[in-house]
Structure formats: C-alpha cells, structure tokens
Coordinates of C-alpha atoms and ligand atoms in Angstrom, one line a residue:
M1 CA 77.7 146.1 -91.6
I2 CA 76.9 143.0 -93.6
T3 CA 80.6 142.1 -93.4
L4 CA 80.3 142.1 -89.6
F5 CA 77.1 140.0 -89.8
I6 CA 78.9 137.4 -92.0
F7 CA 81.9 137.4 -89.7
T8 CA 79.5 136.7 -86.7
I9 CA 77.9 133.8 -88.5
G10 CA 81.4 132.5 -89.3
I11 CA 82.5 132.5 -85.7
V12 CA 79.3 131.0 -84.4
I13 CA 79.6 128.1 -86.9
G14 CA 83.3 128.0 -86.0
S15 CA 82.3 127.3 -82.5
F16 CA 80.3 124.3 -83.6
L17 CA 83.3 123.2 -85.8
N18 CA 85.3 123.0 -82.6
V19 CA 82.8 120.5 -81.2
C20 CA 83.0 118.5 -84.5
I21 CA 86.9 118.6 -84.5
Y22 CA 87.0 117.4 -80.9
R23 CA 84.2 114.8 -81.0
I24 CA 84.1 113.2 -84.5
P25 CA 87.4 111.4 -84.1
N26 CA 86.2 110.0 -80.8
E27 CA 83.0 108.8 -82.4
Q28 CA 80.9 111.0 -80.1
S29 CA 77.7 112.7 -81.1
T30 CA 78.2 116.3 -82.1
I31 CA 74.8 117.3 -80.6
F32 CA 74.6 115.5 -77.3
P33 CA 75.7 116.0 -74.6
P34 CA 75.9 119.8 -74.6
S35 CA 79.3 121.4 -74.3
H36 CA 81.2 120.7 -71.2
C37 CA 84.7 121.4 -69.8
P38 CA 86.9 118.5 -70.9
C39 CA 88.7 118.7 -67.5
C40 CA 86.0 119.0 -64.8
N41 CA 83.0 118.0 -67.0
E42 CA 81.0 121.0 -65.8
R43 CA 78.4 121.8 -68.3
L44 CA 79.2 125.2 -69.9
K45 CA 76.6 127.9 -69.7
P46 CA 75.6 130.1 -72.6
L47 CA 77.9 132.9 -71.3
D48 CA 80.9 130.5 -71.4
L49 CA 80.1 129.7 -75.0
I50 CA 80.2 133.1 -76.8
P51 CA 82.7 132.5 -79.6
I52 CA 86.1 134.3 -79.1
F53 CA 84.7 136.7 -76.5
S54 CA 84.3 134.1 -73.7
Y55 CA 87.8 133.0 -74.4
I56 CA 89.1 136.5 -74.0
F57 CA 87.0 137.4 -70.9
L58 CA 87.7 134.2 -69.1
R59 CA 91.3 134.5 -70.1
G60 CA 91.3 131.1 -71.6
V61 CA 90.5 129.2 -68.4
C62 CA 87.5 127.2 -67.2
R63 CA 85.4 129.3 -64.8
Y64 CA 84.6 126.2 -62.7
C65 CA 87.9 124.4 -62.3
G66 CA 90.5 126.9 -63.6
S67 CA 92.1 124.5 -66.1
G68 CA 93.2 126.1 -69.4
F69 CA 91.3 125.9 -72.7
S70 CA 93.5 125.6 -75.7
P71 CA 93.7 128.9 -77.6
R72 CA 92.9 126.8 -80.7
Y73 CA 89.2 127.0 -79.9
A74 CA 89.3 130.7 -80.4
L75 CA 91.6 130.3 -83.4
V76 CA 89.2 128.0 -85.2
E77 CA 86.3 130.4 -84.6
F78 CA 88.3 133.4 -85.8
L79 CA 89.5 131.5 -88.8
T80 CA 86.0 130.4 -89.8
G81 CA 84.8 134.0 -89.5
I82 CA 87.7 135.2 -91.7
V83 CA 87.2 132.5 -94.3
Y84 CA 83.5 133.4 -94.6
V85 CA 84.3 137.2 -95.0
V86 CA 87.0 136.6 -97.6
I87 CA 84.7 134.4 -99.7
F88 CA 81.9 137.0 -99.4
K89 CA 84.3 139.8 -100.5
K90 CA 85.2 137.7 -103.5
Y91 CA 81.8 136.4 -104.6
G92 CA 79.2 138.5 -102.9
L93 CA 76.1 136.9 -101.6
G94 CA 75.0 134.3 -104.0
V95 CA 75.1 130.6 -104.9
E96 CA 78.9 130.7 -105.0
F97 CA 79.1 132.1 -101.5
I98 CA 76.8 129.3 -100.2
A99 CA 78.7 126.6 -102.1
F100 CA 82.2 127.7 -101.2
T101 CA 81.4 128.4 -97.5
Y102 CA 79.8 125.0 -97.3
L103 CA 82.9 123.3 -98.7
M104 CA 85.3 125.4 -96.6
T105 CA 83.3 124.7 -93.4
L106 CA 83.8 121.0 -94.0
L107 CA 87.5 121.5 -94.9
I108 CA 88.2 123.4 -91.7
I109 CA 87.2 120.3 -89.9
V110 CA 89.3 118.2 -92.2
F111 CA 92.3 120.5 -91.6
F112 CA 92.4 120.1 -87.9
I113 CA 91.3 116.4 -87.6
D114 CA 93.8 115.3 -90.2
Y115 CA 96.5 117.4 -88.4
D116 CA 95.7 115.8 -85.1
H117 CA 94.9 112.2 -86.0
M118 CA 96.0 111.7 -89.6
I119 CA 92.5 110.7 -90.6
I120 CA 89.7 112.3 -92.7
P121 CA 86.4 111.0 -91.3
D122 CA 83.9 109.5 -93.8
V123 CA 81.1 111.5 -92.3
V124 CA 82.7 114.7 -93.5
V125 CA 83.3 113.3 -97.0
L126 CA 79.6 112.2 -97.1
T127 CA 78.3 115.5 -96.0
G128 CA 80.4 117.1 -98.8
L129 CA 79.0 114.7 -101.3
V130 CA 75.4 115.5 -100.3
G131 CA 76.1 119.2 -100.9
G132 CA 77.9 118.3 -104.1
V133 CA 75.0 116.4 -105.6
I134 CA 72.7 119.3 -104.8
L135 CA 75.1 121.7 -106.5
I136 CA 75.2 119.5 -109.6
I137 CA 71.4 119.4 -109.8
Y138 CA 71.3 123.2 -109.3
Q139 CA 73.9 123.7 -112.0
Y140 CA 71.7 121.8 -114.5
I141 CA 68.7 123.9 -113.7
H142 CA 70.5 127.2 -113.2
P143 CA 74.0 127.4 -114.6
I144 CA 76.5 129.2 -112.5
S145 CA 79.2 131.1 -114.4
F146 CA 82.0 129.7 -112.2
Y147 CA 81.7 126.3 -114.0
E148 CA 81.9 125.8 -117.8
N149 CA 79.1 123.3 -117.7
P150 CA 77.5 120.8 -115.4
L151 CA 79.8 118.0 -116.7
S152 CA 82.8 119.9 -115.3
L153 CA 81.5 119.2 -111.8
I154 CA 81.0 115.5 -112.4
I155 CA 84.4 115.1 -114.1
G156 CA 85.8 117.0 -111.2
A157 CA 84.8 114.4 -108.8
F158 CA 87.2 112.0 -110.4
T159 CA 90.0 114.3 -111.4
G160 CA 91.9 114.8 -108.1
S161 CA 90.8 111.5 -106.6
G162 CA 91.8 109.6 -109.7
F163 CA 95.2 111.2 -109.8
L164 CA 95.8 110.3 -106.1
I165 CA 94.7 106.7 -106.6
F166 CA 97.1 106.5 -109.5
V167 CA 99.9 108.0 -107.3
S168 CA 99.2 105.6 -104.5
I169 CA 99.2 102.5 -106.8
V170 CA 102.5 103.6 -108.3
G171 CA 103.8 104.3 -104.7
M172 CA 102.6 100.9 -103.5
V173 CA 104.5 99.2 -106.3
A174 CA 107.6 101.3 -106.0
Y175 CA 107.9 101.2 -102.2
K176 CA 106.3 97.8 -101.8
S177 CA 104.3 99.4 -98.9
D178 CA 100.5 99.2 -98.6
E179 CA 100.0 102.8 -97.4
V180 CA 101.6 105.6 -99.3
M181 CA 98.6 107.8 -99.5
G182 CA 95.7 107.8 -97.1
M183 CA 92.4 106.8 -98.6
G184 CA 90.9 109.8 -96.8
D185 CA 92.9 112.1 -99.1
V186 CA 91.5 110.3 -102.1
K187 CA 87.9 110.4 -100.8
I188 CA 87.9 114.1 -99.8
F189 CA 88.7 115.0 -103.4
F190 CA 85.3 113.7 -104.6
P191 CA 83.4 116.5 -103.0
I192 CA 86.2 119.1 -103.6
G193 CA 86.3 118.1 -107.3
I194 CA 82.5 118.6 -107.6
F195 CA 82.6 122.1 -105.9
L196 CA 85.6 123.3 -108.0
G197 CA 85.0 121.6 -111.3
W198 CA 87.7 119.6 -113.0
K199 CA 90.0 122.5 -114.1
M200 CA 90.1 124.2 -110.8
T201 CA 90.5 120.8 -109.1
L202 CA 93.8 120.4 -111.0
I203 CA 94.9 123.8 -109.7
A204 CA 94.0 122.9 -106.1
L205 CA 95.8 119.6 -106.4
S206 CA 98.9 121.3 -107.8
I207 CA 99.0 123.8 -105.0
A208 CA 98.5 121.0 -102.4
V209 CA 101.3 118.9 -103.8
L210 CA 103.6 121.9 -104.1
T211 CA 103.1 123.2 -100.6
A212 CA 103.2 119.7 -99.1
S213 CA 106.5 119.0 -100.9
I214 CA 108.1 122.3 -99.9
S215 CA 106.9 121.9 -96.3
S216 CA 108.3 118.3 -96.2
I217 CA 111.7 119.4 -97.5
I218 CA 111.8 122.2 -94.8
L219 CA 110.7 119.9 -92.0
I220 CA 113.2 117.2 -93.0
G221 CA 115.9 119.9 -93.4
L222 CA 115.2 121.2 -89.9
K223 CA 115.2 117.6 -88.7
Y224 CA 111.7 117.9 -87.3
K225 CA 110.7 114.9 -89.5
N226 CA 112.7 112.2 -91.3
R227 CA 112.1 110.7 -94.7
K228 CA 110.0 107.8 -93.2
S229 CA 107.7 109.9 -91.1
M230 CA 104.2 110.6 -92.3
I231 CA 103.1 114.1 -92.8
P232 CA 99.3 114.6 -93.1
F233 CA 98.3 115.7 -96.6
G234 CA 94.8 117.0 -95.6
P235 CA 95.9 120.4 -94.4
F236 CA 97.6 121.1 -97.7
I237 CA 94.6 120.0 -99.7
V238 CA 92.5 122.5 -97.6
I239 CA 95.0 125.3 -98.3
G240 CA 95.2 124.4 -102.0
T241 CA 91.4 124.4 -102.2
F242 CA 91.0 127.8 -100.5
I243 CA 93.7 129.5 -102.6
T244 CA 91.9 128.1 -105.7
I245 CA 88.6 129.4 -104.6
L246 CA 90.1 132.8 -104.3
W247 CA 92.6 133.0 -107.2
G248 CA 92.2 129.8 -109.2
Q249 CA 91.3 131.4 -112.4
E250 CA 94.2 133.9 -112.2
L251 CA 96.6 131.1 -111.4
F252 CA 95.2 129.1 -114.3
D253 CA 95.7 132.0 -116.7
L254 CA 99.2 132.6 -115.5
W255 CA 100.1 128.9 -116.0
Y256 CA 98.5 128.9 -119.4
Q257 CA 100.4 132.0 -120.5
F258 CA 103.6 130.6 -119.1
T259 CA 103.1 127.3 -121.0
F260 CA 101.6 128.3 -124.3
G261 CA 102.7 132.0 -124.5
N262 CA 100.3 134.8 -125.3
Y263 CA 96.9 133.8 -126.7
Ligands
ZN301 ZN1 86.6 122.9 -65.9

C-alpha cells in the first residue's frame, strides 16, 4: 500500500518534471502559464493532466486539436515513479530516501535536457547545491550511516568535478580544442558528490565513464556517430549515480576484493 502511495507521488512529481524538461531550456517559467497543448495552445484541464492515465485514456492525443503528445511524457512520469519506489525499497522511509529522491528528481531533468540539448542548466545544479548544503548541515547534527563522516560529503563535492576539470584541461591541451568536456558535466558533480560522499562519487564516475565509453564504441561501430560527434555525458552520469545509490557499496567491496585480495 505504501509502495503504491510512493509510486503515486513519483508520477505526480514526474508530471512536473515534464514541465521542467520542456520549459527550462527555453527559459520559460515552470509555474506560469499553466500547462497547455504545445500544438493548439489550449489550456489543459485537470482531467487531461492525470499522470500516465490521461495519456492512456486519451490515447496520446490532444482532446482539443487531435495532435499527438510524445509518449515520453508518460515515460518520464512512469520512470520517476519507479525510481522513487526502488529507492524506498532499498532505504525505507528516512533521511536517505529524502536525500536520494531529491537528487534523482533533479537528475531525471538532467538526463532528458542533456539528451535533447546537450546542456545541464545552472538552475538544476543550484537547486542540487541547496539540498546538498542542507544535507551537510544535517549530517553534522545527526550523522547518517551512509557517510563515513561529514567531511566525506564536502570532499565529495570536489572529487568528480575535480577529476573532470583535470580531464578537460588535459583534453584541451591534447586536442587543442576549447571544449572537450561540457562545463555542465563538471558542475553537476558538485551536488552529486555531496549526496554520495567522495568514495561513492568515484564509483558513480567510474560507471559513467565506462558506460559512456562502451556506448560510444557501439554507436561509432554502428556508424550512428563518428569520432568527432559529441555524445552527451549527462545521461551516463545520471545512470552511474543511480546504480551507485542502489549498489555502490557492493561494487566498492567487489572492486576492493579484486584489487587487494581478501581482507
Ligand atoms: Zn491541442
């Protein structure tokens, strides 16, 4: 029952995330005007805006002009619901749940905006930092077992971002180009690093780099992309972070055992 409740909260928030994903890159307000059909501009009534269900009942078309809505709206809602439920199953209802759903909510926005536009908006990074600072303060007052100590969060802010700055400086020198790595990728690792702590940030970064490399090789192999084309890194950062939230400690232990043998 509580699982269903959390899923419902997830899809309702997912519905707002659609608005953010659609409007933030166009520098529109996410609150005003209220939702309208992008084709006929008709203002959508509450019945048109029930997450997932409206999409199914209206068969994905606007009730007023008949133009199709992208199935991605329903996908984003469903995905947000699933992410919330999975985090709940792993951590129960507590500070970790609040912290990780907060982070993942922002990262779902990052995933789709970076995929569409190859940018990570500053407003998302800043919202993440606000939550991160609250988490650091909370960790000082009320230590959460997920982190070794409060310093881990502060160091974390500079772990992933520091590494990416290093990579982009090396890349700039090696390729004599001024943009190897988007600054958005560097910036989003400030809040991610705080929420994960430095050790888990390294795991998330490793997964992101690994999955991005494998995908690039596959995409270039299938000739969908060539060596020169840019592939957004943000979606891989999001995937890496989510996997780390779920299995970071297990992956760390596995890596440790592999590297240093039994301990
Ligand atoms: Zn319409």
